[in-house]
């Protein structure tokens, strides 16, 4: 049994157009029937699941909006399926050449790294569809490398170091590609005050009077010294001819030079069928847009090539420095990978620039540029290990969302980048596309999707399915419309002053019958109190806030939730009090983005495994975790384990991350080696682990206020000698004997003390006994007397006679 469309709207998540009898109650109203559509075109704009019945006799006795409904509901109510207007979005592939496997050789000019190359998309507003594309980094692809060097006075030792760079660099790059070309350019700054010394005595020699280095060449903005060539000896020759110059302030005019190197394609010699690498070597910060006003330059940079006959930048003293936005635009437009080779103290500044300029990397350059070859090779490998899509000429009314499928085969919604790739790997992307509205009639749109730094691109042309086929058969002044209207797609569009389904009424007529048809229910206000009832229909009032519509004027497009004062956050449409969010946004007010790319950490985990991605930003749940992707957490249980792998690979080239590319990508923290660790610092965490050689490696992990993670490690692990078994045995036996002797001595001492006390007590008792016998006056020595029987009587008499 079909659910009454006036009770609910059934929208299946997987296929928006599918309406089934088992769907849940999602909305309280049928959005197709409750919308403001009075024509087929308006109906199609309400929702991609809405269809229009163009059958003449359909819907008699109902309101005009009843022709707009779900297709299944229209058929159930008697509309012929052949007269239902229900356009859908579709994709047509126009060019689909297969991907190439090699970049050099006879097929060099026909290399294909993206597939397909051209497609056509037909879009019905709100009806999301998708297409797939594949990208491959082919092997042995040609490389053009332009070395752009700061020749200010502080770079003199660097210039001495790179005088034979060409030969060594060509030898190393020959291991990666068989088709390599090298060029060289230099820059200083604008030759005007306050950026340079402008007094007459400094014009020919800015170093005049400078004792440490008294001679140098005049200041210049940018000079193309050697266009790209495969003759690397020429590079060495030209570099050996160069001399440094001198400017007044610390910042340099490097961004002027980068822009000229990017846009002067013919002068530099960039090949269309090659990777374009621009190495920017400097030891100081650059001047930015608006700095030129200090010298009176108010004209913004025009983004064009201005090299004169001497291959010098002629606009240096005429235009301001370029902005970061202009620089990024021109680098991407000319498929150039920019490599910042800067000293350690500038790393953070230029790292921030890379976030604003797509396709840019930053590497640390030694003070004398000794590591420049390793730096270039590492940057090149880093560039070739990832693929990132960019969109050009993106129409505002078209929404795009990406899903990347990288080497592990797992779909990653919201991502348009794959990393940790090997040359020859193929990655896939699914692109969902949706038209949010209809452009002016007859207008078509197009946009381009291209991997950053690639010449290859996918061209997408778009046409909009905003018109109904039945509109081509419209009849003006039709008898069906009482000769006062145009019959179009089953309905009458009345002339001014006439109303009704068949234009049978004139404005101003009213009766109780008409009024009752204008109430949504008994006891409700006529036209919801926001309109007037005329000829069985509600005429909704106009509002300065937006549009009031609906069969009973019950809906509007301005009472939805707002975010920061913006209706539906600017990411949705307000429909009858409820926000209908555009693709990629959810929430009551559509302020929550479903994009997750900003939440993916360098190790590929969402929020580093320490939180969740909420509305496009990481919400750290692990106590102590912070950072854009919760990557910083000195107090986390796994902090030492995570940083240990970086210590192993960076200092000892061992461990799980020993692979050069993986180590450089994941381990970007600053590592300081010391002889002895300071373990008393309250802001650092002491970590230690046992090495494979049974030594102990110690390091501390701390987060600086600048946002940098710093690891301070011992130069070498602490190793102790193994125990001597015989000595240990002797020590144990000796200890036992010593303890036994000590116990015996203690026992003997205790016995001796006890015996002496007892003997003293005995002697005291004896002395007391002798005293008592010798000096006691009451004591008399007992006497024993023995009597003889014959004398007893005589004695007795004598005794008795003596008693008185």
CSV table of N, CA, C and O in Angstrom, one decimal, residues 359-466:
chain,number,residue,atom,x,y,z
A,359,UNK,N,51.3,23.0,-4.6
A,359,UNK,CA,52.4,22.4,-5.4
A,359,UNK,C,53.8,22.9,-4.9
A,359,UNK,O,54.7,22.9,-5.7
A,360,UNK,N,53.9,23.4,-3.7
A,360,UNK,CA,55.1,24.0,-3.2
A,360,UNK,C,55.7,23.2,-2.0
A,360,UNK,O,54.9,22.7,-1.2
A,361,UNK,N,57.0,23.0,-2.0
A,361,UNK,CA,57.6,22.3,-0.9
A,361,UNK,C,58.8,23.2,-0.4
A,361,UNK,O,59.2,24.1,-1.1
A,362,UNK,N,59.2,22.9,0.8
A,362,UNK,CA,60.3,23.7,1.4
A,362,UNK,C,61.4,22.7,2.0
A,362,UNK,O,61.0,21.7,2.6
A,363,UNK,N,62.6,23.0,1.8
A,363,UNK,CA,63.7,22.2,2.2
A,363,UNK,C,64.8,23.1,2.9
A,363,UNK,O,64.9,24.3,2.5
A,364,UNK,N,65.5,22.5,3.9
A,364,UNK,CA,66.5,23.3,4.6
A,364,UNK,C,67.8,23.3,3.8
A,364,UNK,O,68.4,22.2,3.6
A,365,UNK,N,68.4,24.4,3.6
A,365,UNK,CA,69.6,24.6,2.8
A,365,UNK,C,70.7,24.9,3.8
A,365,UNK,O,70.6,25.7,4.7
A,366,UNK,N,71.9,24.2,3.6
A,366,UNK,CA,73.0,24.5,4.5
A,366,UNK,C,73.5,25.9,4.2
A,366,UNK,O,73.2,26.5,3.2
A,367,UNK,N,74.3,26.5,5.2
A,367,UNK,CA,74.7,27.9,5.1
A,367,UNK,C,75.5,28.1,3.8
A,367,UNK,O,75.4,29.2,3.3
A,368,UNK,N,76.2,27.1,3.3
A,368,UNK,CA,77.0,27.3,2.1
A,368,UNK,C,76.5,26.5,1.0
A,368,UNK,O,77.2,26.3,0.0
A,369,UNK,N,75.3,26.0,1.0
A,369,UNK,CA,74.6,25.3,0.0
A,369,UNK,C,75.3,24.0,-0.4
A,369,UNK,O,75.1,23.5,-1.5
A,370,UNK,N,76.0,23.4,0.6
A,370,UNK,CA,76.7,22.1,0.2
A,370,UNK,C,75.7,21.0,0.0
A,370,UNK,O,76.0,20.0,-0.7
A,371,UNK,N,74.5,21.0,0.6
A,371,UNK,CA,73.6,19.9,0.4
A,371,UNK,C,72.5,20.2,-0.7
A,371,UNK,O,71.5,19.6,-0.7
A,372,UNK,N,72.8,21.1,-1.6
A,372,UNK,CA,71.8,21.5,-2.6
A,372,UNK,C,71.4,20.3,-3.5
A,372,UNK,O,70.2,20.2,-3.8
A,373,UNK,N,72.3,19.5,-3.8
A,373,UNK,CA,72.0,18.3,-4.7
A,373,UNK,C,71.1,17.4,-4.0
A,373,UNK,O,70.0,16.9,-4.5
A,374,UNK,N,71.4,17.0,-2.8
A,374,UNK,CA,70.6,16.1,-2.0
A,374,UNK,C,69.2,16.7,-1.7
A,374,UNK,O,68.2,16.0,-1.8
A,375,UNK,N,69.2,18.0,-1.5
A,375,UNK,CA,67.9,18.7,-1.3
A,375,UNK,C,67.0,18.6,-2.6
A,375,UNK,O,65.8,18.4,-2.4
A,376,UNK,N,67.6,18.9,-3.7
A,376,UNK,CA,66.8,18.8,-5.0
A,376,UNK,C,66.3,17.4,-5.2
A,376,UNK,O,65.1,17.2,-5.6
A,377,UNK,N,67.1,16.4,-5.0
A,377,UNK,CA,66.7,15.0,-5.3
A,377,UNK,C,65.6,14.6,-4.3
A,377,UNK,O,64.6,14.0,-4.7
A,378,UNK,N,65.7,15.0,-3.0
A,378,UNK,CA,64.7,14.7,-2.0
A,378,UNK,C,63.4,15.4,-2.4
A,378,UNK,O,62.3,14.8,-2.3
A,379,UNK,N,63.4,16.7,-2.8
A,379,UNK,CA,62.2,17.4,-3.1
A,379,UNK,C,61.6,16.8,-4.4
A,379,UNK,O,60.3,16.6,-4.4
A,380,UNK,N,62.4,16.4,-5.3
A,380,UNK,CA,61.8,15.7,-6.6
A,380,UNK,C,61.1,14.4,-6.2
A,380,UNK,O,60.0,14.1,-6.7
A,381,UNK,N,61.8,13.6,-5.4
A,381,UNK,CA,61.1,12.3,-5.0
A,381,UNK,C,59.9,12.6,-4.2
A,381,UNK,O,58.9,11.8,-4.3
A,382,UNK,N,59.9,13.6,-3.4
A,382,UNK,CA,58.7,14.0,-2.6
A,382,UNK,C,57.5,14.4,-3.6
A,382,UNK,O,56.4,14.0,-3.4
A,383,UNK,N,57.9,15.2,-4.6
A,383,UNK,CA,56.8,15.6,-5.5
A,383,UNK,C,56.3,14.4,-6.3
A,383,UNK,O,55.1,14.3,-6.5
A,384,UNK,N,57.2,13.5,-6.7
A,384,UNK,CA,56.7,12.4,-7.5
A,384,UNK,C,56.0,11.3,-6.7
A,384,UNK,O,55.4,10.4,-7.2
A,385,UNK,N,56.0,11.5,-5.3
A,385,UNK,CA,55.4,10.5,-4.5
A,385,UNK,C,53.9,10.8,-4.1
A,385,UNK,O,53.3,10.1,-3.4
A,386,UNK,N,53.4,11.9,-4.7
A,386,UNK,CA,52.0,12.2,-4.4
A,386,UNK,C,51.3,12.8,-5.6
A,386,UNK,O,51.9,13.3,-6.5
A,387,UNK,N,50.0,12.7,-5.6
A,387,UNK,CA,49.1,13.2,-6.6
A,387,UNK,C,48.0,14.0,-5.9
A,387,UNK,O,47.3,13.5,-5.0
A,388,UNK,N,47.8,15.2,-6.3
A,388,UNK,CA,46.7,16.1,-5.7
A,388,UNK,C,46.0,16.8,-6.8
A,388,UNK,O,46.6,17.3,-7.7
A,389,UNK,N,44.6,16.7,-6.8
A,389,UNK,CA,43.8,17.3,-7.8
A,389,UNK,C,43.5,18.7,-7.5
A,389,UNK,O,43.3,19.1,-6.3
A,390,UNK,N,43.4,19.5,-8.5
A,390,UNK,CA,43.0,20.9,-8.4
A,390,UNK,C,41.8,21.2,-9.4
A,390,UNK,O,41.8,20.5,-10.4
A,391,UNK,N,41.0,22.1,-9.1
A,391,UNK,CA,39.8,22.5,-9.9
A,391,UNK,C,40.0,23.9,-10.4
A,391,UNK,O,40.2,24.8,-9.7
A,392,UNK,N,39.9,24.0,-11.8
A,392,UNK,CA,40.0,25.3,-12.4
A,392,UNK,C,38.7,25.8,-13.0
A,392,UNK,O,37.9,25.0,-13.5
A,393,UNK,N,38.4,27.1,-12.9
A,393,UNK,CA,37.2,27.7,-13.4
A,393,UNK,C,35.9,27.0,-12.8
A,393,UNK,O,35.0,26.7,-13.6
A,394,UNK,N,36.0,26.8,-11.5
A,394,UNK,CA,34.9,26.1,-10.8
A,394,UNK,C,33.6,27.0,-10.8
A,394,UNK,O,33.6,28.0,-10.1
A,395,UNK,N,32.5,26.6,-11.5
A,395,UNK,CA,31.3,27.4,-11.4
A,395,UNK,C,30.8,27.5,-10.0
A,395,UNK,O,30.7,26.4,-9.3
A,396,UNK,N,30.3,28.6,-9.5
A,396,UNK,CA,29.8,28.8,-8.2
A,396,UNK,C,28.5,27.9,-7.9
A,396,UNK,O,28.3,27.5,-6.8
A,397,UNK,N,27.7,27.7,-9.0
A,397,UNK,CA,26.5,27.0,-8.7
A,397,UNK,C,26.6,25.4,-8.9
A,397,UNK,O,25.6,24.7,-9.0
A,398,UNK,N,27.9,25.0,-9.0
A,398,UNK,CA,28.1,23.5,-9.1
A,398,UNK,C,28.9,23.1,-7.9
A,398,UNK,O,30.0,23.6,-7.6
A,399,UNK,N,28.4,22.1,-7.2
A,399,UNK,CA,29.1,21.5,-6.0
A,399,UNK,C,29.9,20.3,-6.4
A,399,UNK,O,29.4,19.4,-7.1
A,400,UNK,N,31.1,20.2,-5.9
A,400,UNK,CA,32.0,19.0,-6.2
A,400,UNK,C,32.5,18.4,-4.9
A,400,UNK,O,32.8,19.2,-3.9
A,401,UNK,N,32.5,17.1,-4.8
A,401,UNK,CA,33.1,16.4,-3.7
A,401,UNK,C,33.9,15.2,-4.2
A,401,UNK,O,33.5,14.6,-5.2
A,402,UNK,N,35.0,15.0,-3.6
A,402,UNK,CA,36.0,14.0,-4.1
A,402,UNK,C,36.1,12.8,-3.1
A,402,UNK,O,36.0,13.0,-1.9
A,403,UNK,N,36.4,11.7,-3.6
A,403,UNK,CA,36.7,10.5,-2.9
A,403,UNK,C,37.9,9.8,-3.5
A,403,UNK,O,37.9,9.4,-4.7
A,404,UNK,N,39.0,9.8,-2.7
A,404,UNK,CA,40.3,9.2,-3.3
A,404,UNK,C,40.4,7.7,-2.9
A,404,UNK,O,40.0,7.3,-1.8
A,405,UNK,N,40.9,7.0,-3.9
A,405,UNK,CA,41.2,5.6,-3.6
A,405,UNK,C,42.7,5.4,-4.0
A,405,UNK,O,43.1,5.4,-5.1
A,406,UNK,N,43.5,5.3,-2.9
A,406,UNK,CA,45.0,5.3,-3.1
A,406,UNK,C,45.4,3.8,-3.2
A,406,UNK,O,44.7,2.9,-3.5
A,407,UNK,N,46.7,3.6,-2.9
A,407,UNK,CA,47.3,2.3,-3.1
A,407,UNK,C,46.7,1.2,-2.3
A,407,UNK,O,46.8,0.0,-2.6
A,408,UNK,N,46.2,1.5,-1.1
A,408,UNK,CA,45.6,0.5,-0.2
A,408,UNK,C,44.2,0.1,-0.6
A,408,UNK,O,43.7,-0.9,-0.1
A,409,UNK,N,43.7,0.7,-1.6
A,409,UNK,CA,42.4,0.3,-2.2
A,409,UNK,C,41.2,0.8,-1.3
A,409,UNK,O,40.0,0.5,-1.6
A,410,UNK,N,41.4,1.6,-0.3
A,410,UNK,CA,40.3,2.0,0.6
A,410,UNK,C,39.8,3.4,0.2
A,410,UNK,O,40.6,4.3,0.0
A,411,UNK,N,38.5,3.6,0.0
A,411,UNK,CA,38.0,4.9,-0.4
A,411,UNK,C,38.2,5.8,0.8
A,411,UNK,O,37.9,5.5,1.9
A,412,UNK,N,38.6,7.1,0.5
A,412,UNK,CA,38.8,8.1,1.5
A,412,UNK,C,37.9,9.3,1.1
A,412,UNK,O,38.3,10.2,0.4
A,413,UNK,N,36.7,9.3,1.6
A,413,UNK,CA,35.8,10.5,1.3
A,413,UNK,C,36.3,11.8,1.7
A,413,UNK,O,36.9,11.9,2.8
A,414,UNK,N,36.1,12.8,0.9
A,414,UNK,CA,36.6,14.1,1.2
A,414,UNK,C,38.0,14.5,0.9
A,414,UNK,O,38.4,15.6,1.0
A,415,UNK,N,38.7,13.5,0.4
A,415,UNK,CA,40.1,13.7,0.0
A,415,UNK,C,40.3,13.7,-1.5
A,415,UNK,O,39.7,13.0,-2.2
A,416,UNK,N,41.2,14.6,-1.9
A,416,UNK,CA,41.5,14.7,-3.3
A,416,UNK,C,43.0,14.6,-3.5
A,416,UNK,O,43.6,15.0,-4.5
A,417,UNK,N,43.7,13.8,-2.6
A,417,UNK,CA,45.2,13.7,-2.7
A,417,UNK,C,45.6,12.3,-2.2
A,417,UNK,O,45.0,11.7,-1.3
A,418,UNK,N,46.6,11.7,-2.9
A,418,UNK,CA,47.2,10.5,-2.5
A,418,UNK,C,48.7,10.7,-2.3
A,418,UNK,O,49.3,11.4,-3.1
A,419,UNK,N,49.3,10.1,-1.3
A,419,UNK,CA,50.7,10.2,-1.0
A,419,UNK,C,51.3,8.8,-0.9
A,419,UNK,O,50.7,7.8,-1.0
A,420,UNK,N,52.7,8.8,-0.7
A,420,UNK,CA,53.4,7.6,-0.5
A,420,UNK,C,53.3,6.7,-1.8
A,420,UNK,O,53.2,5.5,-1.7
A,421,UNK,N,53.3,7.4,-2.9
A,421,UNK,CA,53.2,6.6,-4.2
A,421,UNK,C,54.6,6.3,-4.8
A,421,UNK,O,55.6,7.0,-4.5
A,422,UNK,N,54.7,5.3,-5.6
A,422,UNK,CA,55.9,5.0,-6.3
A,422,UNK,C,55.6,5.4,-7.8
A,422,UNK,O,54.5,5.3,-8.3
A,423,UNK,N,56.7,5.7,-8.5
A,423,UNK,CA,56.6,6.0,-9.9
A,423,UNK,C,56.0,4.8,-10.6
A,423,UNK,O,56.4,3.7,-10.5
A,424,UNK,N,54.9,5.1,-11.4
A,424,UNK,CA,54.2,4.0,-12.1
A,424,UNK,C,52.9,3.6,-11.5
A,424,UNK,O,52.1,2.9,-12.1
A,425,UNK,N,52.7,4.0,-10.2
A,425,UNK,CA,51.4,3.7,-9.5
A,425,UNK,C,50.3,4.5,-10.1
A,425,UNK,O,50.4,5.6,-10.6
A,426,UNK,N,49.1,3.8,-10.1
A,426,UNK,CA,47.9,4.4,-10.6
A,426,UNK,C,46.9,4.6,-9.4
A,426,UNK,O,46.7,3.7,-8.6
A,427,UNK,N,46.3,5.8,-9.3
A,427,UNK,CA,45.3,6.1,-8.2
A,427,UNK,C,44.0,6.5,-8.9
A,427,UNK,O,44.0,7.0,-10.0
A,428,UNK,N,42.9,6.3,-8.2
A,428,UNK,CA,41.6,6.7,-8.7
A,428,UNK,C,40.9,7.7,-7.8
A,428,UNK,O,41.2,7.7,-6.6
A,429,UNK,N,40.0,8.4,-8.5
A,429,UNK,CA,39.2,9.4,-7.7
A,429,UNK,C,37.8,9.3,-8.3
A,429,UNK,O,37.6,9.2,-9.5
A,430,UNK,N,36.8,9.4,-7.3
A,430,UNK,CA,35.4,9.5,-7.7
A,430,UNK,C,35.0,11.0,-7.4
A,430,UNK,O,35.3,11.5,-6.3
A,431,UNK,N,34.4,11.6,-8.4
A,431,UNK,CA,34.0,13.0,-8.2
A,431,UNK,C,32.5,13.1,-8.3
A,431,UNK,O,31.9,12.7,-9.3
A,432,UNK,N,31.9,13.5,-7.2
A,432,UNK,CA,30.4,13.8,-7.2
A,432,UNK,C,30.2,15.2,-7.6
A,432,UNK,O,30.8,16.1,-7.1
A,433,UNK,N,29.2,15.4,-8.5
A,433,UNK,CA,28.9,16.7,-9.1
A,433,UNK,C,27.4,17.0,-8.9
A,433,UNK,O,26.6,16.1,-9.2
A,434,UNK,N,27.1,18.2,-8.5
A,434,UNK,CA,25.7,18.6,-8.3
A,434,UNK,C,25.5,20.0,-8.7
A,434,UNK,O,26.3,20.9,-8.3
A,435,UNK,N,24.4,20.3,-9.5
A,435,UNK,CA,24.1,21.7,-9.8
A,435,UNK,C,23.1,22.2,-8.7
A,435,UNK,O,22.1,21.5,-8.4
A,436,UNK,N,23.4,23.3,-8.1
A,436,UNK,CA,22.6,23.9,-7.1
A,436,UNK,C,21.4,24.7,-7.6
A,436,UNK,O,20.4,24.9,-6.9
A,437,UNK,N,21.6,25.2,-8.8
A,437,UNK,CA,20.5,26.1,-9.4
A,437,UNK,C,20.7,26.1,-10.9
A,437,UNK,O,21.6,25.4,-11.4
A,438,UNK,N,19.8,26.8,-11.6
A,438,UNK,CA,19.9,26.9,-13.0
A,438,UNK,C,20.4,28.2,-13.4
A,438,UNK,O,20.0,29.3,-12.9
A,439,UNK,N,21.4,28.2,-14.4
A,439,UNK,CA,21.9,29.5,-14.9
A,439,UNK,C,20.9,30.1,-15.8
A,439,UNK,O,19.9,29.5,-16.1
A,440,UNK,N,21.2,31.3,-16.3
A,440,UNK,CA,20.3,31.9,-17.3
A,440,UNK,C,20.2,31.0,-18.5
A,440,UNK,O,21.1,30.3,-18.9
A,441,UNK,N,19.0,31.1,-19.1
A,441,UNK,CA,18.7,30.2,-20.2
A,441,UNK,C,19.7,30.3,-21.3
A,441,UNK,O,20.1,31.3,-21.8
A,442,UNK,N,20.2,29.1,-21.8
A,442,UNK,CA,21.1,29.0,-22.9
A,442,UNK,C,22.6,29.1,-22.4
A,442,UNK,O,23.5,28.8,-23.2
A,443,UNK,N,22.8,29.3,-21.1
A,443,UNK,CA,24.2,29.4,-20.6
A,443,UNK,C,24.7,28.0,-20.3
A,443,UNK,O,24.0,27.2,-19.6
A,444,UNK,N,25.9,27.7,-20.7
A,444,UNK,CA,26.6,26.4,-20.4
A,444,UNK,C,27.8,26.8,-19.5
A,444,UNK,O,28.3,27.9,-19.5
A,445,UNK,N,28.2,25.8,-18.8
A,445,UNK,CA,29.3,25.9,-17.9
A,445,UNK,C,30.4,24.9,-18.2
A,445,UNK,O,30.1,23.8,-18.8
A,446,UNK,N,31.6,25.1,-17.8
A,446,UNK,CA,32.6,24.1,-17.9
A,446,UNK,C,33.7,24.4,-16.9
A,446,UNK,O,33.8,25.5,-16.3
A,447,UNK,N,34.4,23.3,-16.5
A,447,UNK,CA,35.5,23.5,-15.6
A,447,UNK,C,36.5,22.4,-15.9
A,447,UNK,O,36.3,21.5,-16.7
A,448,UNK,N,37.7,22.5,-15.2
A,448,UNK,CA,38.8,21.6,-15.5
A,448,UNK,C,39.3,21.0,-14.2
A,448,UNK,O,39.5,21.7,-13.2
A,449,UNK,N,39.6,19.7,-14.2
A,449,UNK,CA,40.3,19.0,-13.1
A,449,UNK,C,41.6,18.6,-13.6
A,449,UNK,O,41.8,17.9,-14.6
A,450,UNK,N,42.7,19.0,-12.8
A,450,UNK,CA,44.0,18.6,-13.2
A,450,UNK,C,44.9,18.3,-12.0
A,450,UNK,O,44.7,19.0,-10.9
A,451,UNK,N,45.7,17.3,-12.1
A,451,UNK,CA,46.7,17.1,-11.0
A,451,UNK,C,47.7,18.3,-10.9
A,451,UNK,O,48.1,18.8,-11.9
A,452,UNK,N,48.0,18.7,-9.6
A,452,UNK,CA,48.9,19.8,-9.4
A,452,UNK,C,50.2,19.5,-10.1
A,452,UNK,O,50.9,18.5,-9.8
A,453,UNK,N,50.7,20.4,-11.0
A,453,UNK,CA,52.0,20.3,-11.6
A,453,UNK,C,52.0,19.4,-12.9
A,453,UNK,O,53.0,19.3,-13.5
A,454,UNK,N,50.8,18.9,-13.2
A,454,UNK,CA,50.7,18.1,-14.5
A,454,UNK,C,50.2,18.9,-15.6
A,454,UNK,O,49.5,19.9,-15.4
A,455,UNK,N,50.7,18.6,-16.8
A,455,UNK,CA,50.1,19.3,-18.0
A,455,UNK,C,48.7,18.6,-18.4
A,455,UNK,O,47.9,19.2,-19.0
A,456,UNK,N,48.6,17.3,-18.0
A,456,UNK,CA,47.3,16.6,-18.3
A,456,UNK,C,46.2,17.2,-17.5
A,456,UNK,O,46.3,17.6,-16.4
A,457,UNK,N,45.0,17.1,-18.1
A,457,UNK,CA,43.8,17.6,-17.4
A,457,UNK,C,42.6,16.9,-17.9
A,457,UNK,O,42.6,16.3,-19.0
A,458,UNK,N,41.5,17.0,-17.1
A,458,UNK,CA,40.2,16.5,-17.5
A,458,UNK,C,39.3,17.7,-17.7
A,458,UNK,O,39.0,18.5,-16.8
A,459,UNK,N,38.8,17.9,-19.0
A,459,UNK,CA,37.9,19.0,-19.3
A,459,UNK,C,36.4,18.5,-19.1
A,459,UNK,O,36.0,17.5,-19.7
A,460,UNK,N,35.7,19.2,-18.4
A,460,UNK,CA,34.3,18.8,-18.1
A,460,UNK,C,33.4,19.9,-18.6
A,460,UNK,O,33.5,21.1,-18.1
A,461,UNK,N,32.5,19.6,-19.5
A,461,UNK,CA,31.5,20.6,-20.0
A,461,UNK,C,30.1,20.2,-19.3
A,461,UNK,O,29.8,19.0,-19.1
A,462,UNK,N,29.4,21.2,-19.0
A,462,UNK,CA,28.1,21.0,-18.2
A,462,UNK,C,27.0,21.6,-18.9
A,462,UNK,O,27.1,22.8,-19.4
A,463,UNK,N,25.9,20.9,-19.1
A,463,UNK,CA,24.6,21.5,-19.5
A,463,UNK,C,23.6,21.1,-18.5
A,463,UNK,O,23.6,20.1,-17.8
A,464,UNK,N,22.6,22.0,-18.3
A,464,UNK,CA,21.7,21.9,-17.3
A,464,UNK,C,20.3,21.4,-17.8
A,464,UNK,O,19.8,21.9,-18.8
A,465,UNK,N,19.8,20.4,-17.0
A,465,UNK,CA,18.4,19.9,-17.3
A,465,UNK,C,17.4,20.7,-16.6
A,465,UNK,O,16.8,20.2,-15.6
A,466,UNK,N,17.2,21.9,-17.0
A,466,UNK,CA,16.3,22.8,-16.3
A,466,UNK,C,14.9,23.0,-17.0
A,466,UNK,O,14.0,23.5,-16.4
